[in-house]
Amino acid sequence: MQFIQLVISGIAQGCIYGLIALGFVLIYKATETVSFAQGELMMLGAFCGLALMTFMGFPFWLAVISAIAAMAAFGVLLERIVIRPILGQPAFSIVMLTIGIGYVARGLITMIPGIGTETHTLPVPYKDQVWNVGALVLNAEQMVIIGATTMLCALLFAVFRYSKVGIAMQASSQNQLAAYYMGIPVKRLNGIVWGLASAVAAVAGLLLAPITFVHANMGFIGLKAFPAAVVGGFGSLPGAIVGGLVIGIVESLSGFYLPEGFKDIAAYIVVLVMLMVKPNGLFGDKLRKKV
Amino acid sequence: MTQNPPAVSDTPVLKLLNVESAYGPIRAIRGVSLQVRRGEIATVLGSNGAGKTTILKTISGIIDPRKGSVEFKGESITAKDPAYIVQQGLSHVPEGREVFPLLSVHDNLLMGAYTRKDKDGIARDMEAVYTYFPILRERAQQDAGLLSGGQQQMLAISRSIMAAPDLMLLDEPSLGLSPKLTKEIFEIVVRINRERGTTILLVEQNANMALNASDYGYVLENGRIVMEDTCARLREKDDIKEFYLGMKEAGVRGERRWKKKKNWR
Amino acid sequence: QQQGVSKTEILVGTIQDLSGPLAGYGKQARNGMQLRIDELNEQQGNINGRKIRLIAEDDGYDPKKAVLAAQKLVNQDKVFIIAGHLGTAQNMAAMPVQFEKNIVNLFPITAAREMYEPLNRLKYSFAATYYDQIRIALPKLVKEKNAKKICTIYQDDDFGLEVLRGAEAGAKSMNMELAEKTSYKRGATDFSSQVAKMKASGCDMVVLGTIIRETIGTVAESRKTGFNPTFLGSSAVYTDLIHKLGGKPMDGIYATMTVQNPYLDEASQPIRFWANKYKTKYNEDPTVFSVYGYSIMDQFIQAAKKAGPNLTTDTFIKAMDTMTFEPDMFGSPKSSYTATKRLGNDLSRLSQITDGKWKVVSDYVKPTP
Amino acid sequence: MTTTSTNDILLSARDLSVRFGGVLAVNKVSFDVKRGEVFTLIGPNGAGKTTVFNLISRIYTPTTGTIDYEGQPLTQQPPHKIASLGIARTFQNIELFEHATVLQNMLIGRHTHRTTSLLDDILFTKKARQAEIDAREKAERIVDFLDLQHHRDSMVAGLPYGVRKVVELARALCTEPKLLLLDEPSSGLNVEETEDMAFWIQDIQHELGITVLMVEHDMTLVSKVSDRVLAMNQGEVLAMGTPREVQNDLGVIEAYLGTVDDVSSLRRTAA
Amino acid sequence: MRFIFKTDYGQDIDLVKHNGQRFWYGLLMVVLVAAPWVFPEYWLAQLNFVLIYAIVGLGLMLLAGFTGLFSIGHAAFLGVGAYTEAVFNNMGVPFPISIALAGLLSAAVGVIVGLPALRVKGIYLGIATLSFGFIVEEVLARWESVTGGNAGITVKKPAMFGWSIDSGTGFYFLCLIIAVVATLGILNLLRSPTGRAFVAIRDSEISAQSMGIHLARYKTLSFALSAMLAGIGGALYAHKLSFISPDQFNILQSIDLLLMVVIGGLGSVHGAFLGAIFLISMPQLISLTKDYLPATIGQAPGLQGLVYGVVLIAFVLFEPYGLYGRWLKVRTYLQLFPFYRKGLFKRQKSFQKSDRLK
Ligand SMILES: Nc1ncnc2c1ncn2[C@@H]1O[C@H](COP(=O)(O)OP(=O)(O)OP(=O)(O)O)[C@@H](O)[C@H]1O
Ligand SMILES: Nc1ncnc2c1ncn2[C@@H]1O[C@H](COP(=O)(O)OP(=O)(O)OP(=O)(O)O)[C@@H](O)[C@H]1O
Ligand SMILES: [Mg+2]
Ligand SMILES: [Mg+2]
């Protein structure tokens, strides 16, 4: 029983990692850069939802939808202003930009007087609800995360696998020059990708807020999502979720059964083991350059 | 080729005026002016580093010219976004293949048709390129990056055909293709020109092929156009014969290893 | 010539986290200090003809930046004193820089023992350490609740460690052992396995070496899984955020405290007045950290006044070493300093959340002999 | 055209096969490369020529079959050892060090000849300096040989395609190989430059005494420089012999060369 | 423009190419040596930090800039070095020995961390190093008997054979000497076969391998050297801070280090120094200027992070090749002075290509 309860907690926590990892993978798949700002976008999304719900008094669903839409728009704008000017530069430049964006986002939020340095709670209707199934305790907040994550993942997977735009995004990440030659509007797609990633981040932020609260540093959880993405294979959307689950469950179990300290580094040990055994993660493409 | 070719009209589809492009401090082409008329095949000859690729890249907006203007179908496309230019009905087979290595062959071809909306037309063209290059059909689900060099070249050309463009820029289409396929490629190029009326600008090291397939030719040296004429007449010029067609007056070069200076007679 | 003291001005430096993980606290502490300075400069005149100017540096909770900040304050701005520096490691890194120039490190905002141990004439620490708080409060609470098994969950850093040590010492004084010690990394969000562990060991008393979100996370997770021991936190838990964010499940938690949280609707009139003044000035609710900042500055002013017109590090130390500070309106205990006693006091009170608010539930707890 | 009379076999492949998933890229291919000859692989696209090169340079491991080099099995060597055994290669798609100059690229080619230890390098001892100067001299000689003076200090990233091909050749020569693998050396070169390439290959064979194994589609070049030709198709050997023999082989014509020789049929007929 | 007439290959190899360079670097050295008597104490302390970070930066530059292996866990090496130094120094081991041990132990850890680099690249390597970083941090925190755990340890002044370096000046010269030696070592390395092998691996592994470069050996070597410099830097850092705790070597520190080399200019030795100057002086500049801002902005928490982020973004946008790139432009401008053409440095359109296949 204990074990099952731990696994359930692990799954719930894993879904959180997976959800954030989804954002990483999304950006990576479509632009081949790693966004270090994903956690901060999530934080902005949560603050956005908070502002709408508590300060502007929007009803819950309206607030959620507006927050996601607003963040999507913000993502597009961000791409337009900050990323686009250096589109085509080596991927690492863009990684640096995202680090910068992270600093700015955190700084800006912190600067809001009376709000930025505080921790807030998001008034969601399902707060603190628990279902007892036998001796197990299921937590509404966690169940919502699991459900939403699965849906988002399926949706994004379909987009990338079957839609023309999705394939074009991958194409432009693999060879931008050729994408231009094909008339693929690389810049516009990039905008869409960042919009999408911000929207996903907003969803993550809103779902996470009841558990971790809303504060300027909530984005740091993204550091745990990196291992999740890697374990799953960085280019794979389902991999992000599976990776998240693996990490979540391992963490939860090692926290209970292993000596102190292991829980905190379990994720990283899993990553290292994975990289030794299967360097491209569970679902990553096996890549080898043909010469 | 027996079918009646569409008449080459006098209106230029593509017009370059005094174009100058540079990579940093290196000026790769200087004051190039050329025209491609609707329905014709034009070719640019030139030795290594003459700037042929640079011209094509400048046309499709991959590099912005320092000076001069590029006009496509009467509209200026100077320094526009490459995606925009391609959407105007131009497609470019780049030097060095540039396939999408991690997409399947089929998806690569689909990307070629990105700017098109007509589903039926796309399916038809897909069928057509599969007939041109049966190996692509065989490998439709394989990652393009794992194809052999020549197969990738076929894919690059096919991808461009899939775009059903008005103007096709071909940068060394025969690179790495077997002799048999090289001929076939040129036949396909000519067929596309004749059957669909696609205007073509061709850059090719295989000058013999290029001069036979094209209507009009330019010779580029050190970033400048030094000669232009119809291909029929170019084929008769001595320098062309010697330097581009490899037909030597006996004993001029032969097995000896000195180079005659080109003076563009 | 004493640096940082002119005819008309005393330069006080402070280093706070204004951009890092504890930016909230850092800002409040600085505001509290500034509030007291403004009171002095605008209403009460001066200290022997001198006004105070505060220079606040941001170290982003990074020891390396703390060194640079201290260097700037000491060598560039040439402050007279550094007061209220936030963070243990940050203080540890900055102190050598200050001491080299004979600059007092007054009342750093950290309850680590290193702030007054080993003895140094330039060190002053003002409030009971986390170690002492728990060490002293735990036996009292254990007796009261008749607890059998003590566990602790602590943050895996210098702060958490102090609480753990306090709990260990407290347990030892009752000839008990900690039944379970479990930790988490700063910023963790999931406490399920830690709670499961403590639940599995059947604890009925849990010492919280946690701060805000972790306290809420731990307690909420416990309540959900039907684990209901007595929770005891240090003064780091004593903040209004616990009940504001955590809501109903937080009711019943105990925490040690040194000064009272200044609720805006506080019953005591002076605190209410003060809290509203703060709110008007900074447009946000004051917290205990605002109070820390305010008290630190207040006590500095008292000591500086006492030091007389010739204000130097030496005269200041001399004044400090004979100082006794009476309890202030926030209910801080009486504290005193001598040349060898550099911790103002080691006392704290117990408070408990009832109906979504901290209530003081005990007087100052004396160490059980 | 000289044919070496030595029977000395430098490289010998026996029953080489390699499979990638469903594709049998090379199927039971056997051939011998004699010391001092120019041996050419031809074949339609996708025949498996480059794959044979990759097998020799140990980028792939054969599914079955063996490769012997100077009588030793090559398949047991790790990939980085191949160069020090005296096998150098160029790549079909050009694999240069883009962010280095031509000269630096060539100096990297001297890697197998390094004599200095790490400590020598860090302290840049006299020995290191001398080794460096020696390496330069060797590289400069090849710069002269291949007419690269003009591009010596240019970044590879900015070079035209044709020059890169030559730089790759230069880099391979810098390793002072016994066996040189050239993958389509003339692709991207015009007629005139291809002629130069032919001269170089002949010089490499005769003056430097290097055995050349080459993949090439330009039949003029092939017949000019090769001693023997192996034609492949779909991974299998189609024909082997002198250039002339192979060129006249019906199978080769069918699969590779094509029948139409007159390209004037491409011309636009007057409307 | 300066034209140098070269008469032998040796000239190409020399570190200093002409008298102009000799003059400027000489002048720089003079200034550095005179610094303790010329600059106010506060500036000297900053300079000291710059030197320490430059040493670490040199190592990371070797790894990231020249070998193309990005480490997001470099603070771990800094930490290993710092702790080794702290432990041995506090035990009374003479300073030269303890700092050598710090370097060697870090190098050993570097080799271990380098192992995954043999199999993975790019982002995967990044995450692998990041993971190692976390693990090392955890070990430092948990191995209390040696490291003092999270409570941290105080580091005594460097001392050897009864002589201790306690003045700011002495320590400054120590850092200066080590920095100069490290720089020369790296420069030597880069003009020799080892350095070229690194660059080859960065640009094309497959081709490097076919040139006979043992990828595994050189990658591990790069990790080891890089970690060694980080370890030595860490040892100096430990003395400079005189108090170290595990969380000083966390991911944020690692990111700072990476930012340092990127801002300095990946792939240039100058970059390591310029980056260190940036990293250290930026927060100071912000705090110097914020006194002049209106209080609502100047005193707002978060300002530091915001400005830092904005500067970072501006950098990437306007100077993707880092400070060194900017410096090169300024220099070219001066050299070409009357003939400088405006478009010379106009940025080309450039196109990203997958480096998943390298
Ligand atoms: N990225 C670049 N950076 C700097 N210079 C370049 C760059 N690309 C090309 N060049 C220079 O521009 C000139 C023209 O190059 P271009 O590629 O257009 O030649 P080309 O005629 O296509 O040659 P090839 O037949 O070899 O393909 C060359 O001298 C080359 O050195
Ligand atoms: N790593 C690989 N994975 C899957 N298939 C491969 C791989 N490498 C080669 N192939 C397949 O093996 C076949 C032979 O490829 P190879 O590159 O050897 O051809 P080639 O003879 O060099 O042709 P070309 O003249 O076009 O370069 C091709 O069909 C190719 O798709
Ligand atoms: Mg070209
Ligand atoms: Mg090939």
Short mmCIF file of C-alpha atoms in Angstrom, two decimals, chain D residues 47-220:
data_model
loop_
_atom_site.label_atom_id
_atom_site.label_comp_id
_atom_site.label_asym_id
_atom_site.label_seq_id
_atom_site.Cartn_x
_atom_site.Cartn_y
_atom_site.Cartn_z
CA ALA D 47 25.58 1.11 -55.28
CA GLY D 48 27.52 1.04 -52.04
CA LYS D 49 30.78 2.68 -53.04
CA THR D 50 30.95 5.15 -50.21
CA THR D 51 29.92 2.39 -47.86
CA VAL D 52 32.98 0.40 -48.93
CA PHE D 53 35.10 3.42 -48.02
CA ASN D 54 33.35 3.68 -44.70
CA LEU D 55 34.07 0.03 -44.05
CA ILE D 56 37.75 0.54 -44.75
CA SER D 57 37.98 3.58 -42.54
CA ARG D 58 36.09 1.66 -39.85
CA ILE D 59 33.17 4.01 -39.61
CA TYR D 60 31.02 0.95 -40.18
CA THR D 61 31.75 -2.60 -39.20
CA PRO D 62 31.00 -5.20 -41.86
CA THR D 63 28.19 -7.62 -41.15
CA THR D 64 30.31 -10.30 -42.71
CA GLY D 65 33.61 -10.43 -44.53
CA THR D 66 37.11 -9.21 -43.87
CA ILE D 67 39.42 -6.47 -44.95
CA ASP D 68 43.14 -7.09 -44.83
CA TYR D 69 45.59 -4.25 -45.04
CA GLU D 70 49.22 -5.12 -45.52
CA GLY D 71 48.30 -8.63 -44.53
CA GLN D 72 46.76 -7.57 -41.22
CA PRO D 73 43.04 -7.69 -40.53
CA LEU D 74 41.75 -4.14 -40.51
CA THR D 75 38.48 -4.91 -38.82
CA GLN D 76 40.15 -5.25 -35.47
CA GLN D 77 41.53 -1.74 -35.49
CA PRO D 78 39.72 1.11 -33.79
CA PRO D 79 38.70 3.90 -36.18
CA HIS D 80 41.32 6.37 -35.02
CA LYS D 81 44.11 3.90 -35.70
CA ILE D 82 43.35 3.75 -39.39
CA ALA D 83 45.14 6.96 -40.16
CA SER D 84 48.31 5.90 -38.43
CA LEU D 85 48.28 2.69 -40.46
CA GLY D 86 48.68 4.91 -43.49
CA ILE D 87 45.15 5.14 -44.80
CA ALA D 88 43.80 8.61 -45.50
CA ARG D 89 40.54 9.58 -47.07
CA THR D 90 38.41 12.37 -48.40
CA PHE D 91 34.68 12.56 -48.01
CA GLN D 92 32.00 12.73 -50.61
CA ASN D 93 30.22 15.58 -48.83
CA ILE D 94 33.38 17.31 -47.63
CA GLU D 95 34.15 17.13 -43.97
CA LEU D 96 36.60 19.90 -43.31
CA PHE D 97 37.19 21.78 -40.11
CA GLU D 98 35.11 24.77 -41.04
CA HIS D 99 36.34 27.22 -38.46
CA ALA D 100 40.00 26.77 -39.15
CA THR D 101 42.19 28.00 -41.93
CA VAL D 102 43.32 25.81 -44.80
CA LEU D 103 46.78 25.55 -43.32
CA GLN D 104 45.44 24.57 -39.92
CA ASN D 105 43.31 21.92 -41.56
CA MET D 106 46.38 20.52 -43.16
CA LEU D 107 48.35 20.63 -39.94
CA ILE D 108 45.63 18.59 -38.29
CA GLY D 109 46.35 16.10 -41.01
CA ARG D 110 49.83 15.81 -39.52
CA HIS D 111 48.39 14.54 -36.29
CA THR D 112 49.53 10.95 -36.68
CA HIS D 113 53.08 12.20 -36.96
CA ARG D 114 53.13 14.12 -33.75
CA THR D 115 56.25 13.54 -31.73
CA THR D 116 55.66 15.84 -28.80
CA SER D 117 54.10 14.99 -25.48
CA LEU D 118 51.42 16.99 -23.80
CA LEU D 119 53.98 18.57 -21.57
CA ASP D 120 56.10 19.60 -24.54
CA ASP D 121 53.03 21.23 -25.98
CA ILE D 122 52.08 23.11 -22.86
CA LEU D 123 55.59 24.38 -22.26
CA PHE D 124 56.24 24.72 -25.96
CA THR D 125 59.71 23.38 -25.58
CA LYS D 126 62.40 23.55 -28.22
CA LYS D 127 61.33 20.14 -29.35
CA ALA D 128 57.75 21.26 -29.79
CA ARG D 129 58.85 24.30 -31.74
CA GLN D 130 61.02 22.23 -34.01
CA ALA D 131 58.26 19.68 -34.54
CA GLU D 132 55.94 22.50 -35.40
CA ILE D 133 58.31 23.98 -37.92
CA ASP D 134 58.82 20.58 -39.50
CA ALA D 135 55.10 20.04 -39.77
CA ARG D 136 54.76 23.39 -41.45
CA GLU D 137 57.41 22.62 -43.96
CA LYS D 138 55.68 19.42 -44.91
CA ALA D 139 52.36 21.17 -45.18
CA GLU D 140 53.79 23.97 -47.27
CA ARG D 141 55.18 21.47 -49.70
CA ILE D 142 51.71 20.13 -50.26
CA VAL D 143 50.35 23.64 -50.53
CA ASP D 144 52.76 24.14 -53.39
CA PHE D 145 51.96 20.81 -54.91
CA LEU D 146 48.23 21.49 -55.04
CA ASP D 147 48.47 25.18 -55.90
CA LEU D 148 46.78 26.29 -52.71
CA GLN D 149 49.05 29.24 -51.91
CA HIS D 150 46.22 31.58 -52.65
CA HIS D 151 43.92 30.04 -50.06
CA ARG D 152 46.51 29.07 -47.52
CA ASP D 153 45.28 31.34 -44.76
CA SER D 154 41.60 31.57 -45.65
CA MET D 155 38.94 30.13 -43.41
CA VAL D 156 37.49 27.00 -44.92
CA ALA D 157 33.97 28.25 -44.25
CA GLY D 158 34.32 30.80 -47.02
CA LEU D 159 35.84 28.67 -49.73
CA PRO D 160 34.03 27.68 -52.90
CA TYR D 161 33.03 24.07 -53.28
CA GLY D 162 35.74 23.17 -55.73
CA VAL D 163 38.54 24.53 -53.60
CA ARG D 164 37.29 22.61 -50.62
CA LYS D 165 37.60 19.41 -52.55
CA VAL D 166 41.24 20.25 -53.14
CA VAL D 167 41.79 21.20 -49.52
CA GLU D 168 40.43 17.85 -48.45
CA LEU D 169 42.88 16.19 -50.77
CA ALA D 170 45.65 18.31 -49.32
CA ARG D 171 44.71 17.39 -45.79
CA ALA D 172 44.66 13.72 -46.66
CA LEU D 173 48.08 14.02 -48.27
CA CYS D 174 49.44 15.66 -45.16
CA THR D 175 49.03 12.39 -43.31
CA GLU D 176 51.60 10.92 -45.72
CA PRO D 177 49.42 7.92 -46.42
CA LYS D 178 50.24 4.72 -48.19
CA LEU D 179 46.68 4.30 -49.31
CA LEU D 180 44.58 7.26 -50.28
CA LEU D 181 40.81 6.94 -50.50
CA LEU D 182 39.23 9.59 -52.70
CA ASP D 183 35.46 9.85 -52.76
CA GLU D 184 34.44 11.63 -55.95
CA PRO D 185 37.43 13.94 -56.16
CA SER D 186 36.18 15.69 -59.27
CA SER D 187 32.61 16.38 -58.29
CA GLY D 188 32.00 20.09 -58.38
CA LEU D 189 35.04 20.73 -60.56
CA ASN D 190 34.77 21.93 -64.11
CA VAL D 191 36.51 20.33 -67.03
CA GLU D 192 39.67 22.31 -66.62
CA GLU D 193 39.92 21.67 -62.91
CA THR D 194 39.15 18.02 -63.44
CA GLU D 195 42.14 17.87 -65.71
CA ASP D 196 44.28 19.35 -62.97
CA MET D 197 42.90 16.74 -60.63
CA ALA D 198 43.90 14.04 -63.07
CA PHE D 199 47.44 15.36 -63.13
CA TRP D 200 47.55 15.50 -59.38
CA ILE D 201 46.31 11.97 -59.02
CA GLN D 202 48.94 10.79 -61.44
CA ASP D 203 51.59 12.67 -59.54
CA ILE D 204 50.36 11.23 -56.28
CA GLN D 205 50.66 7.80 -57.76
CA HIS D 206 53.96 8.23 -59.45
CA GLU D 207 55.91 10.84 -57.60
CA LEU D 208 54.65 10.23 -54.10
CA GLY D 209 54.20 6.51 -54.64
CA ILE D 210 50.82 6.45 -52.96
CA THR D 211 48.24 3.84 -53.80
CA VAL D 212 44.90 5.39 -54.65
CA LEU D 213 41.47 3.92 -54.19
CA MET D 214 38.92 6.20 -55.75
CA VAL D 215 35.21 6.54 -56.27
CA GLU D 216 34.41 8.60 -59.31
CA HIS D 217 31.63 9.31 -61.78
CA ASP D 218 33.58 11.29 -64.35
CA MET D 219 34.53 8.63 -66.87
CA THR D 220 37.09 10.83 -68.57
#
